[in-house]
CSV table of C-alpha atoms and ligand atoms in Angstrom, one decimal:
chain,number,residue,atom,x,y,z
A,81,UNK,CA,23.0,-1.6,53.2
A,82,UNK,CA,21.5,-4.6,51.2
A,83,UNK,CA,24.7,-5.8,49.3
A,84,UNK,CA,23.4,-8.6,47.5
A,85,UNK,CA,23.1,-8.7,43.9
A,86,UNK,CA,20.8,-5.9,42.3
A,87,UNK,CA,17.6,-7.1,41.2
A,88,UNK,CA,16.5,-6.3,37.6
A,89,UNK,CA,12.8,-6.4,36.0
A,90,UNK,CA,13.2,-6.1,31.9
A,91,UNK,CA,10.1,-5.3,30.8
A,92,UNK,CA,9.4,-9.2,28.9
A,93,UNK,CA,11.6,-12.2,28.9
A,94,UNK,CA,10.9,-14.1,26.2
A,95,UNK,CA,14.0,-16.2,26.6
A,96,UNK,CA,13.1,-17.3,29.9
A,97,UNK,CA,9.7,-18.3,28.6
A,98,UNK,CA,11.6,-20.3,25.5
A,99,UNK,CA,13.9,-22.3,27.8
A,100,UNK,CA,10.9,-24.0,29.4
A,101,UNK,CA,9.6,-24.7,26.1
A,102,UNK,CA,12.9,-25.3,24.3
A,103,UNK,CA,13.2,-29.0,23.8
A,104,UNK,CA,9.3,-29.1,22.9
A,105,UNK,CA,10.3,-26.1,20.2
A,106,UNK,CA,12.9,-27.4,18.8
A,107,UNK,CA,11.3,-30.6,17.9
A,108,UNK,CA,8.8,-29.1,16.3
A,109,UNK,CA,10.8,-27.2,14.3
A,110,UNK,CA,13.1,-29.4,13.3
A,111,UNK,CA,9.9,-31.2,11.8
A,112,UNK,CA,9.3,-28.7,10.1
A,113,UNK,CA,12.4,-28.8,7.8
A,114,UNK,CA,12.6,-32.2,7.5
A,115,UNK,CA,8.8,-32.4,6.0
A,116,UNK,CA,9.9,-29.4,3.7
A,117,UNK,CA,6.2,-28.1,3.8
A,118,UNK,CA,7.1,-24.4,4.2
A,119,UNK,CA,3.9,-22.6,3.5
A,120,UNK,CA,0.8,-23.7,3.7
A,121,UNK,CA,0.2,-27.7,4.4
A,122,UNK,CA,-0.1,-29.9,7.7
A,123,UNK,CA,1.5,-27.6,10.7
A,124,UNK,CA,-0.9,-24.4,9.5
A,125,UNK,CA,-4.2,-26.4,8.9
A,126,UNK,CA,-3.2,-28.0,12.8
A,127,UNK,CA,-2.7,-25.0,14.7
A,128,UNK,CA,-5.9,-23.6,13.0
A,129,UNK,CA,-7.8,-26.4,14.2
A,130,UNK,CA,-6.2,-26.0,17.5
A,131,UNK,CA,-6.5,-22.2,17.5
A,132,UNK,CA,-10.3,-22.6,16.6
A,133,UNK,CA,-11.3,-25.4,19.4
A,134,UNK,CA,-9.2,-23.5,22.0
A,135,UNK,CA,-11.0,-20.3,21.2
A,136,UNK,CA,-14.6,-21.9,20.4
A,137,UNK,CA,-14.8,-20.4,17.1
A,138,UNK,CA,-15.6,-22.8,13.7
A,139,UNK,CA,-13.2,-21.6,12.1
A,140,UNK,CA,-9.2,-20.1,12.8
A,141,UNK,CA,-7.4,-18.6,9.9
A,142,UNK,CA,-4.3,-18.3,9.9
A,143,UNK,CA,-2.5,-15.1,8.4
A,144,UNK,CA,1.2,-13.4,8.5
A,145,UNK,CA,0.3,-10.7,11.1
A,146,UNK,CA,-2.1,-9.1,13.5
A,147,UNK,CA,-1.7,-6.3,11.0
A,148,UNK,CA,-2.4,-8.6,8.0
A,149,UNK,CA,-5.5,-10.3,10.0
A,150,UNK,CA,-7.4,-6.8,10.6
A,151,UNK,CA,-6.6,-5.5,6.8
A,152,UNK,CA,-8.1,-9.0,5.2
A,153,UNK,CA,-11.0,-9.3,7.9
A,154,UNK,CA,-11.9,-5.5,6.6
A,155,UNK,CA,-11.7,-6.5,3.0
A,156,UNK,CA,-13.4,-9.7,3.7
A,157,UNK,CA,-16.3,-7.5,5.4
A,158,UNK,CA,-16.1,-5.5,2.1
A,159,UNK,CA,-14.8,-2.3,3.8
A,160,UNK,CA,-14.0,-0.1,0.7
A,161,UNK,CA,-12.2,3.4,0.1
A,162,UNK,CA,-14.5,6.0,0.7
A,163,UNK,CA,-15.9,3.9,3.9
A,164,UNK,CA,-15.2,5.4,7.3
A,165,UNK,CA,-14.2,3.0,10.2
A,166,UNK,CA,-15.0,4.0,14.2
A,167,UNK,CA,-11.7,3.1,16.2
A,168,UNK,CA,-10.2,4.1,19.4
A,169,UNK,CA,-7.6,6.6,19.7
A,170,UNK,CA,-5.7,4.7,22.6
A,171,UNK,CA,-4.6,1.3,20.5
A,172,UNK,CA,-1.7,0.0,19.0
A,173,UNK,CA,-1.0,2.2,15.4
A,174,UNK,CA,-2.2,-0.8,13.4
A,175,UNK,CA,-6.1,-0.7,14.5
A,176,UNK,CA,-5.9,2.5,12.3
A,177,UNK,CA,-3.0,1.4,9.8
A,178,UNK,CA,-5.3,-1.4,8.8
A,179,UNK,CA,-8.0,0.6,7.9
A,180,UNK,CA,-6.1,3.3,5.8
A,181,UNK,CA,-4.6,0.1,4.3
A,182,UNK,CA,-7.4,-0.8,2.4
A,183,UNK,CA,-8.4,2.6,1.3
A,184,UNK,CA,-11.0,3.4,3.9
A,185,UNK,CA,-10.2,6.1,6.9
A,186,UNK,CA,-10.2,5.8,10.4
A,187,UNK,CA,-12.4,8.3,12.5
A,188,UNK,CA,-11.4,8.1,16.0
A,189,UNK,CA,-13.1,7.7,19.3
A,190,UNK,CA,-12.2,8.7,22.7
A,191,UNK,CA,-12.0,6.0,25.2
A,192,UNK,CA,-13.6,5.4,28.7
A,193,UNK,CA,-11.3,6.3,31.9
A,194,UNK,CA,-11.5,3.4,33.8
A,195,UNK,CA,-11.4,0.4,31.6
A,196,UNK,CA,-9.5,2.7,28.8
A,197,UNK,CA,-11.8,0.7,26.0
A,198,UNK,CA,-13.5,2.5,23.2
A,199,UNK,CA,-16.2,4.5,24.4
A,200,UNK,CA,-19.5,4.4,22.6
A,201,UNK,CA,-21.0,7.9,23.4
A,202,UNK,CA,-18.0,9.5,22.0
A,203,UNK,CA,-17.8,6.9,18.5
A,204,UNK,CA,-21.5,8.4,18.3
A,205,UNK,CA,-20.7,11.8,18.1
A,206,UNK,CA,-18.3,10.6,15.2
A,207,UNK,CA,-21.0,8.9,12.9
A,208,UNK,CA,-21.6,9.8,9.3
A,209,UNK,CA,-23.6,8.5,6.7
A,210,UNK,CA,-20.3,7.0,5.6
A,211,UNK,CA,-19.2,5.1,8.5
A,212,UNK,CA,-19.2,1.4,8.0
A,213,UNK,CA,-17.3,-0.3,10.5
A,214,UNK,CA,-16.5,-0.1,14.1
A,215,UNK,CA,-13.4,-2.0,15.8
A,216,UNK,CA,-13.1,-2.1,19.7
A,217,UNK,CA,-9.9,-3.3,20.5
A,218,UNK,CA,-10.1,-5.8,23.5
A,219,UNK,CA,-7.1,-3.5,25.0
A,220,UNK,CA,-4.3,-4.5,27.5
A,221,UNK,CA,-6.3,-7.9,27.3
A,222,UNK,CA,-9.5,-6.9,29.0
A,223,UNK,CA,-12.3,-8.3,27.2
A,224,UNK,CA,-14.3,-5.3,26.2
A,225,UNK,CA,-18.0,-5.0,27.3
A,226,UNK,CA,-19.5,-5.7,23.7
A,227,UNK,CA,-22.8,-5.6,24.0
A,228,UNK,CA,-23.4,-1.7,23.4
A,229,UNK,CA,-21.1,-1.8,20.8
A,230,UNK,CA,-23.2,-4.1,19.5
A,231,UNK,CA,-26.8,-2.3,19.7
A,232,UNK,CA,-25.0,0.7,18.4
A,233,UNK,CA,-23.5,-1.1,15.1
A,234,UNK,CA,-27.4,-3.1,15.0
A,235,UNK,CA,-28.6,0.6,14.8
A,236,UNK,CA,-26.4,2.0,12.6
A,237,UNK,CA,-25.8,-1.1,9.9
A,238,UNK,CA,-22.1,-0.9,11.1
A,239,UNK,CA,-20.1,-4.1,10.8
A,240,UNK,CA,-18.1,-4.9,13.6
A,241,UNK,CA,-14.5,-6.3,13.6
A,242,UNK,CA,-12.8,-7.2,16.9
A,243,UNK,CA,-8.7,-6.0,17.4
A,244,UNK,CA,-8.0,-9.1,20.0
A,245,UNK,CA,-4.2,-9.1,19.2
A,246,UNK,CA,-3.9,-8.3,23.1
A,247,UNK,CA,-6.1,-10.5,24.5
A,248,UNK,CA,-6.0,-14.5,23.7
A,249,UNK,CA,-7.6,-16.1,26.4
A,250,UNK,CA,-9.8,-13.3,27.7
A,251,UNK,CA,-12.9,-14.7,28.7
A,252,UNK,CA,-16.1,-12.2,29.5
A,253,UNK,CA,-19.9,-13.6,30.2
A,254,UNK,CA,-18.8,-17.0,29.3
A,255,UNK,CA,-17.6,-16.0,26.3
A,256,UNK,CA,-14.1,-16.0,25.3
A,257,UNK,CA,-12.5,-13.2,22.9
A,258,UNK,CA,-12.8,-14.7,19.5
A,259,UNK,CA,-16.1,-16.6,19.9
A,260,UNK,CA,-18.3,-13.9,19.5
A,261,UNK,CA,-19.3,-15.2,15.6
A,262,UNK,CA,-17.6,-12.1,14.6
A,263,UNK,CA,-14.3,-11.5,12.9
A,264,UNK,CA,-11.9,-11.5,15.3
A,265,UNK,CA,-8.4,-10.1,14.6
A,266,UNK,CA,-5.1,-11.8,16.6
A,267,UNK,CA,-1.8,-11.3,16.7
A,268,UNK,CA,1.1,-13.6,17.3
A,269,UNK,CA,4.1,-10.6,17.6
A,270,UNK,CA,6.6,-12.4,19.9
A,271,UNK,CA,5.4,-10.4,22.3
A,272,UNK,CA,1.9,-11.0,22.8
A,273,UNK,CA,0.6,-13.6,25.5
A,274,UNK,CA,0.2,-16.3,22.8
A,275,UNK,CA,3.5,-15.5,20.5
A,276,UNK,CA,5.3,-16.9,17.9
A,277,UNK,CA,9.1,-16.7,17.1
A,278,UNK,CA,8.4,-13.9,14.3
A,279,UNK,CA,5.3,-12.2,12.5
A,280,UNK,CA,2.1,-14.2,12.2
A,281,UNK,CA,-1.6,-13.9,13.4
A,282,UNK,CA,-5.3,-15.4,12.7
A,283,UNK,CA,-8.3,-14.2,12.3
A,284,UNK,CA,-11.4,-16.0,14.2
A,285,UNK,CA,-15.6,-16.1,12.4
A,286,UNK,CA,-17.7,-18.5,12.8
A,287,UNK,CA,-19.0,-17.8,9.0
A,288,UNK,CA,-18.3,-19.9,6.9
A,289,UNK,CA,-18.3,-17.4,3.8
A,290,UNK,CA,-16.4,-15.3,5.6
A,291,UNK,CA,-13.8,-17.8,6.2
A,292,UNK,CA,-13.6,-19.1,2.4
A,293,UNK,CA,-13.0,-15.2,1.1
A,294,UNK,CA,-10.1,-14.8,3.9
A,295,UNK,CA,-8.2,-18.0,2.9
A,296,UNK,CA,-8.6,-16.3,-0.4
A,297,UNK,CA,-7.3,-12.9,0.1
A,298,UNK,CA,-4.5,-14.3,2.2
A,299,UNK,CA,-3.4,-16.6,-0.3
A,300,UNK,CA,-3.3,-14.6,-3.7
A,301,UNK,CA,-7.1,-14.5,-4.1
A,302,UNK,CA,-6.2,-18.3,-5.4
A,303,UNK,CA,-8.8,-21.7,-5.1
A,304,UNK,CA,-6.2,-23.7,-6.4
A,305,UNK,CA,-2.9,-23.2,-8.5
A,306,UNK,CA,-2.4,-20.7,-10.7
A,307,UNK,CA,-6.0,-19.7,-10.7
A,308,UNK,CA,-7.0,-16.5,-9.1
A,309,UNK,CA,-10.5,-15.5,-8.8
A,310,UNK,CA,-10.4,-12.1,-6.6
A,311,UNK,CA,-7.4,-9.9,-6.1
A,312,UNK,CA,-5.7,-10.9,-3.1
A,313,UNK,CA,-2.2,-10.5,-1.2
A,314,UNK,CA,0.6,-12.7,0.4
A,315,UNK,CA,-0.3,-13.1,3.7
A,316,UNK,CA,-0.1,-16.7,4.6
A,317,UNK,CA,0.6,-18.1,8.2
A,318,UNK,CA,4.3,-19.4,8.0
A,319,UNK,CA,4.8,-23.2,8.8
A,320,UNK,CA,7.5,-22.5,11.6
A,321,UNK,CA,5.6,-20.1,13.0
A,322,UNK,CA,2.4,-22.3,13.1
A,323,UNK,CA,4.2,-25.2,14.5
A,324,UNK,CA,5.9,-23.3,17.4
A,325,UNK,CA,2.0,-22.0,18.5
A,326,UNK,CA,1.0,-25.4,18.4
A,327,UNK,CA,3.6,-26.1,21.4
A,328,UNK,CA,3.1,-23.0,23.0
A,329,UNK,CA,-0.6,-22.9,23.0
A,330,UNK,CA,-1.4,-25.6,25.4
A,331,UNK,CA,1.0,-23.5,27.8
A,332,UNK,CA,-1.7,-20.2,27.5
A,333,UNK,CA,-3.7,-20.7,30.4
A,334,UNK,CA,-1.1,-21.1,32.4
A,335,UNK,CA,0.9,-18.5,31.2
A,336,UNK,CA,-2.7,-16.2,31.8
A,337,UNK,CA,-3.2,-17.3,35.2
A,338,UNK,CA,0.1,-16.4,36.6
A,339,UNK,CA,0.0,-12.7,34.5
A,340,UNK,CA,-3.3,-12.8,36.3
A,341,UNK,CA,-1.9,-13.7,39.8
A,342,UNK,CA,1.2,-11.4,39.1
A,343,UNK,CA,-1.8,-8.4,38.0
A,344,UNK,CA,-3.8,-8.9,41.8
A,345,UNK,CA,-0.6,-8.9,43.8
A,346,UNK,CA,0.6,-5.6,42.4
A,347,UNK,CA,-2.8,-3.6,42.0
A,348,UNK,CA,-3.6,-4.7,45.5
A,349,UNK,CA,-0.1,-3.6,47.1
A,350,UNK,CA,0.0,-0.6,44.6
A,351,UNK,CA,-3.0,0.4,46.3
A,352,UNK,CA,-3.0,3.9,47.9
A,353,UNK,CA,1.1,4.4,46.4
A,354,UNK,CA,1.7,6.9,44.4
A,355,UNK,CA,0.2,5.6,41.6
A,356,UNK,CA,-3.0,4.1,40.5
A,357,UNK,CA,-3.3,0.4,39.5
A,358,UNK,CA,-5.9,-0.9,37.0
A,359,UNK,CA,-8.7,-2.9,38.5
A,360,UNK,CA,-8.6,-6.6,38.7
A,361,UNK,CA,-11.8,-8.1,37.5
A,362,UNK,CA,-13.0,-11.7,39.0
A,363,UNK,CA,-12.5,-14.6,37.0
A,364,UNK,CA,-10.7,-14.6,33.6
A,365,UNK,CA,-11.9,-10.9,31.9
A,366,UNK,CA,-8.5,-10.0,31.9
A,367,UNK,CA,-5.4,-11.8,30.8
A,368,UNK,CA,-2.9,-8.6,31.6
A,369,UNK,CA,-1.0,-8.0,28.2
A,370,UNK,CA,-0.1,-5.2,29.6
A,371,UNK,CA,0.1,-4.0,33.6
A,372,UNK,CA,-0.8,-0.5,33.2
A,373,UNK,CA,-0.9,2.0,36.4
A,374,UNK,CA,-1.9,5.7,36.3
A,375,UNK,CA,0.5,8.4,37.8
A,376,UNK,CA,0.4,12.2,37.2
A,377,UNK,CA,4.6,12.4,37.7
A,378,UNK,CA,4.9,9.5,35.3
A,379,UNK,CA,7.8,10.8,33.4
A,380,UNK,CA,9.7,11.3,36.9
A,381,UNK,CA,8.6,7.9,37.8
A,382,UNK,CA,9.7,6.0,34.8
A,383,UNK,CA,13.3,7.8,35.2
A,384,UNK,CA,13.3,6.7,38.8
A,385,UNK,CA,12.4,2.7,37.7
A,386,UNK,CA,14.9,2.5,35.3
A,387,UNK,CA,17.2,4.2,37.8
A,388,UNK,CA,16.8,1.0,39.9
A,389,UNK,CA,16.6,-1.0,37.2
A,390,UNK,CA,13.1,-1.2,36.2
A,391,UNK,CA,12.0,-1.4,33.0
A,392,UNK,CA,8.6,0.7,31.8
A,393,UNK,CA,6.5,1.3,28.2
A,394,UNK,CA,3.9,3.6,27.7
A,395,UNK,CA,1.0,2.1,25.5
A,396,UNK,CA,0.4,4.3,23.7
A,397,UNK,CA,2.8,7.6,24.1
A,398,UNK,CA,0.7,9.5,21.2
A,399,UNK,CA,-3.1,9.2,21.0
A,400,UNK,CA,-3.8,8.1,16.8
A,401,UNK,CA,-5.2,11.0,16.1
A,402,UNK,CA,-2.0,13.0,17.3
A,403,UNK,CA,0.4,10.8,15.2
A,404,UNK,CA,2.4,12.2,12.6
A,405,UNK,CA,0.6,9.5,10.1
A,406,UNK,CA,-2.6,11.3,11.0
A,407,UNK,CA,-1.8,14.6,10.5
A,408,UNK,CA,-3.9,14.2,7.0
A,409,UNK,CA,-7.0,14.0,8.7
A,410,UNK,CA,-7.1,17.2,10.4
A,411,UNK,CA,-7.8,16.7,13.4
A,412,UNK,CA,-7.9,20.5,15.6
A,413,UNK,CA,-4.5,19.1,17.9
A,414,UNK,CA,-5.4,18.8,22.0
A,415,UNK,CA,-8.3,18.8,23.1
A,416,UNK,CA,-10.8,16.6,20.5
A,417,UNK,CA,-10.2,13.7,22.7
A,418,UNK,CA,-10.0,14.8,26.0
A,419,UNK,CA,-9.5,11.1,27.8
A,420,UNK,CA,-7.2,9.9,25.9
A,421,UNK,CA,-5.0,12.8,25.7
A,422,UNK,CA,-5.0,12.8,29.4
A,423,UNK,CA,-4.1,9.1,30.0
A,424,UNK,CA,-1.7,9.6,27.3
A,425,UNK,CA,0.7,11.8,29.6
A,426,UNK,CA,-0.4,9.5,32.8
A,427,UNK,CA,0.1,6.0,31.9
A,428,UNK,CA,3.2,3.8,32.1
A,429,UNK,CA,3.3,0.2,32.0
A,430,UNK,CA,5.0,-2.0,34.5
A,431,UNK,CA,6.9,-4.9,33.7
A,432,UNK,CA,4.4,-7.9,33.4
A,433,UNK,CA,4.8,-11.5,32.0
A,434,UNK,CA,4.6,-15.0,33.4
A,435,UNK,CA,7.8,-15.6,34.7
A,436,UNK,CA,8.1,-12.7,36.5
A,437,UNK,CA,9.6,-14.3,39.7
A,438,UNK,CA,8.4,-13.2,43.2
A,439,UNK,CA,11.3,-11.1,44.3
A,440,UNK,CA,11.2,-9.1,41.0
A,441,UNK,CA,7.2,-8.4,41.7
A,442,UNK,CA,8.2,-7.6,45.9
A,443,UNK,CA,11.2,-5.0,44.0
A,444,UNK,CA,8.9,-3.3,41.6
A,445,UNK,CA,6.4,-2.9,44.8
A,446,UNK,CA,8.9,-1.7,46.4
A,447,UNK,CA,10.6,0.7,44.3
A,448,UNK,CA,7.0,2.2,43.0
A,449,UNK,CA,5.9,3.2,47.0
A,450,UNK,CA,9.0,4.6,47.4
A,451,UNK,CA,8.8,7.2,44.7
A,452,UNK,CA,8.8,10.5,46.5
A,453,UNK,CA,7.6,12.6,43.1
B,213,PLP,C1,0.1,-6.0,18.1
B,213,PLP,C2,-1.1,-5.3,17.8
B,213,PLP,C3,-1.6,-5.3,16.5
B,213,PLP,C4,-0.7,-5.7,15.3
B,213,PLP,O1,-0.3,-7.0,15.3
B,213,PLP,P1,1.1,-7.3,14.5
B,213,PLP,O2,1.1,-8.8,14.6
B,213,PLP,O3,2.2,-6.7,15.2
B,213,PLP,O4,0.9,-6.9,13.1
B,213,PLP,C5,-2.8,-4.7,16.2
B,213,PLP,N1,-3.6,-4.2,17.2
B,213,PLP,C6,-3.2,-4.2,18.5
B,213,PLP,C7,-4.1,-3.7,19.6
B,213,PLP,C8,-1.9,-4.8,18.8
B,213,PLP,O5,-1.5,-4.8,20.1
């Protein structure tokens, strides 16, 4: 018997990641205070210069969520009520949240099987003449394939507003997620490969209209004091928040190549076990927000992790369309969206961040082929 000390995998260890920042952080903070510019001023107009260069976007506008940053990219693309928006029914609940936010509704897609991103064939089934918008969500923080998506919304006069709140640093075709021109939607949850120490999030365009009406709607709908000239909301980038991303963004490629590193060693000796890793693409498509491996006993498997002290997620346990929230739409239950349904009851995610250390990777390898079923 092995009687050294049990190994555990949480699923993310963000304190880990803060100690090797900590000194860096805490400077930066502590600037913060002492300049007393809470919202708005130096730190925010930085990082958004930073934010911008790193992603090769003009502009980087800062905003209080990944939530926040999809709802005021939709207004600023004049999304209205009454306006239907195409998104995937595998994402994170705000993709459709943001869209029922500003009055409009989501109609959902099924997704493709292999690279679980919005499929396009499906979205088309869902057209109407009131369908406006399309967001494919750059999910698990593979840079989605966008150039059918974009022929379909050039055929259809759909706008198109990319969810990248799982993939900063994804690069695909030379291109990295963000640079597209479009608006592109981030999210800085603590939790996301570029987080912050609370809510915040940006939104990426390289229009320069586009960019004037969201510093507008996150700011009041206000040019200057007291004046408002459209109706807007509070959703401004905190100062605290924007100075800890300044530190921590240098740190992002890094951070990317090891989840990347971390992604090939486990999908290669996960390989014929008894579950089914994602592929690895060459070169920097993916930045692995998310490790996320395909078994048909995945509630027995997930029970037998934590068991050895594993950690697991499912994203996403309920397809949107299934949700509670979305019960108002009427969609006919099982069966509309057959993929997603499936890999609902199939996928788990495995622990995956970038200081996973090699004997926790060797233990998860371990304890996954040894699941019996
Ligand atoms: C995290 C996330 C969001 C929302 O971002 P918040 O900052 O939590 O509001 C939106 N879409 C996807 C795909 C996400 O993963």
């Amino acid at each position: 018997m092995n009687t050294t000390l049990a190994i555990e995998v949480p699923f993310l260890d963000l304190k880990t990641q803060y100690c090797a920042v900590e000194a860096e952080v805490n400077r930066a903070i502590a600037d913060v205070l002492e300049s007393a510019q809470f919202v708005g001023g130096p730190f925010v107009e930085r990082f958004e210069q930073e934010f911008a260069s790193y992603i090769g976007a003009k502009y980087a506008i800062g905003v209080s969520s990944g939530t926040s940053a999809l709802e005021l990219a939709l207004k600023a693309a004049g999304i209205e009520p009454g306006d239907e928006v195409l998104v995937p029914a595998n994402s994170f609940f705000a993709t459709a949240e943001a869209v029922s936010n500003v009055g409009a509704k989501p109609v959902f897609s099924d997704v493709n099987p292999s690279t679980f991103h919005l499929d396009i064939a499906s979205a088309e089934r869902m057209l109407t003449s009131q369908t406006r918008a399309i967001i494919p969500v750059h999910l698990y923080g593979r840079a989605m394939d966008l150039r059918q998506v974009a022929e379909f919304a050039a055929a259809h006069r759909l706008q198109i507003i990319e969810d990248a709140a799982q993939a900063h640093g994804s690069v695909r075709d030379g291109i990295k997620v963000g640079a597209s021109g479009r608006l592109t939607c981030f999210s800085f949850y603590p939790g996301k490969n570029l987080g912050a120490y609370g809510d915040a999030g940006a939104v990426t365009t390289d229009d320069a209209e586009q960019a004037r009406k969201l510093r507008l709607l996150r700011d009041h709908g206000s040019p200057a004091k007291y004046r408002h000239s459209v109706i807007g909301t509070n959703a401004r980038l905190d100062s605290i928040q924007a100075a800890v991303l300044s530190i921590k963004l240098p740190y992002l490629d890094d951070w990317n190549q090891l989840r990347r590193k971390h992604a090939a060693n486990l999908s290669s000796a996960l390989t014929g076990s008894p579950v089914t890793p994602p592929e690895v693409p060459a070169g920097s498509e993916h930045v692995f927000h998310l490790f996320v491996v395909r078994s048909r006993q995945r509630d027995a498997l997930r029970s037998y992790l934590s068991a050895k002290g594993i950690a697991t997620g499912i994203h996403y346990p309920v397809p949107l369309h299934l949700t509670e929230a979305y019960q108002q739409l009427g969609y006919p239950g099982k069966g509309a969206l057959p993929v997603t349904e499936q890999l609902a009851e199939e996928i788990v995610s495995l622990p995956m961040f970038a200081e996973l250390a090699d004997e926790q990777i060797e233990y998860t390898i371990d304890a996954v082929r040894s699941f019996a079923g």
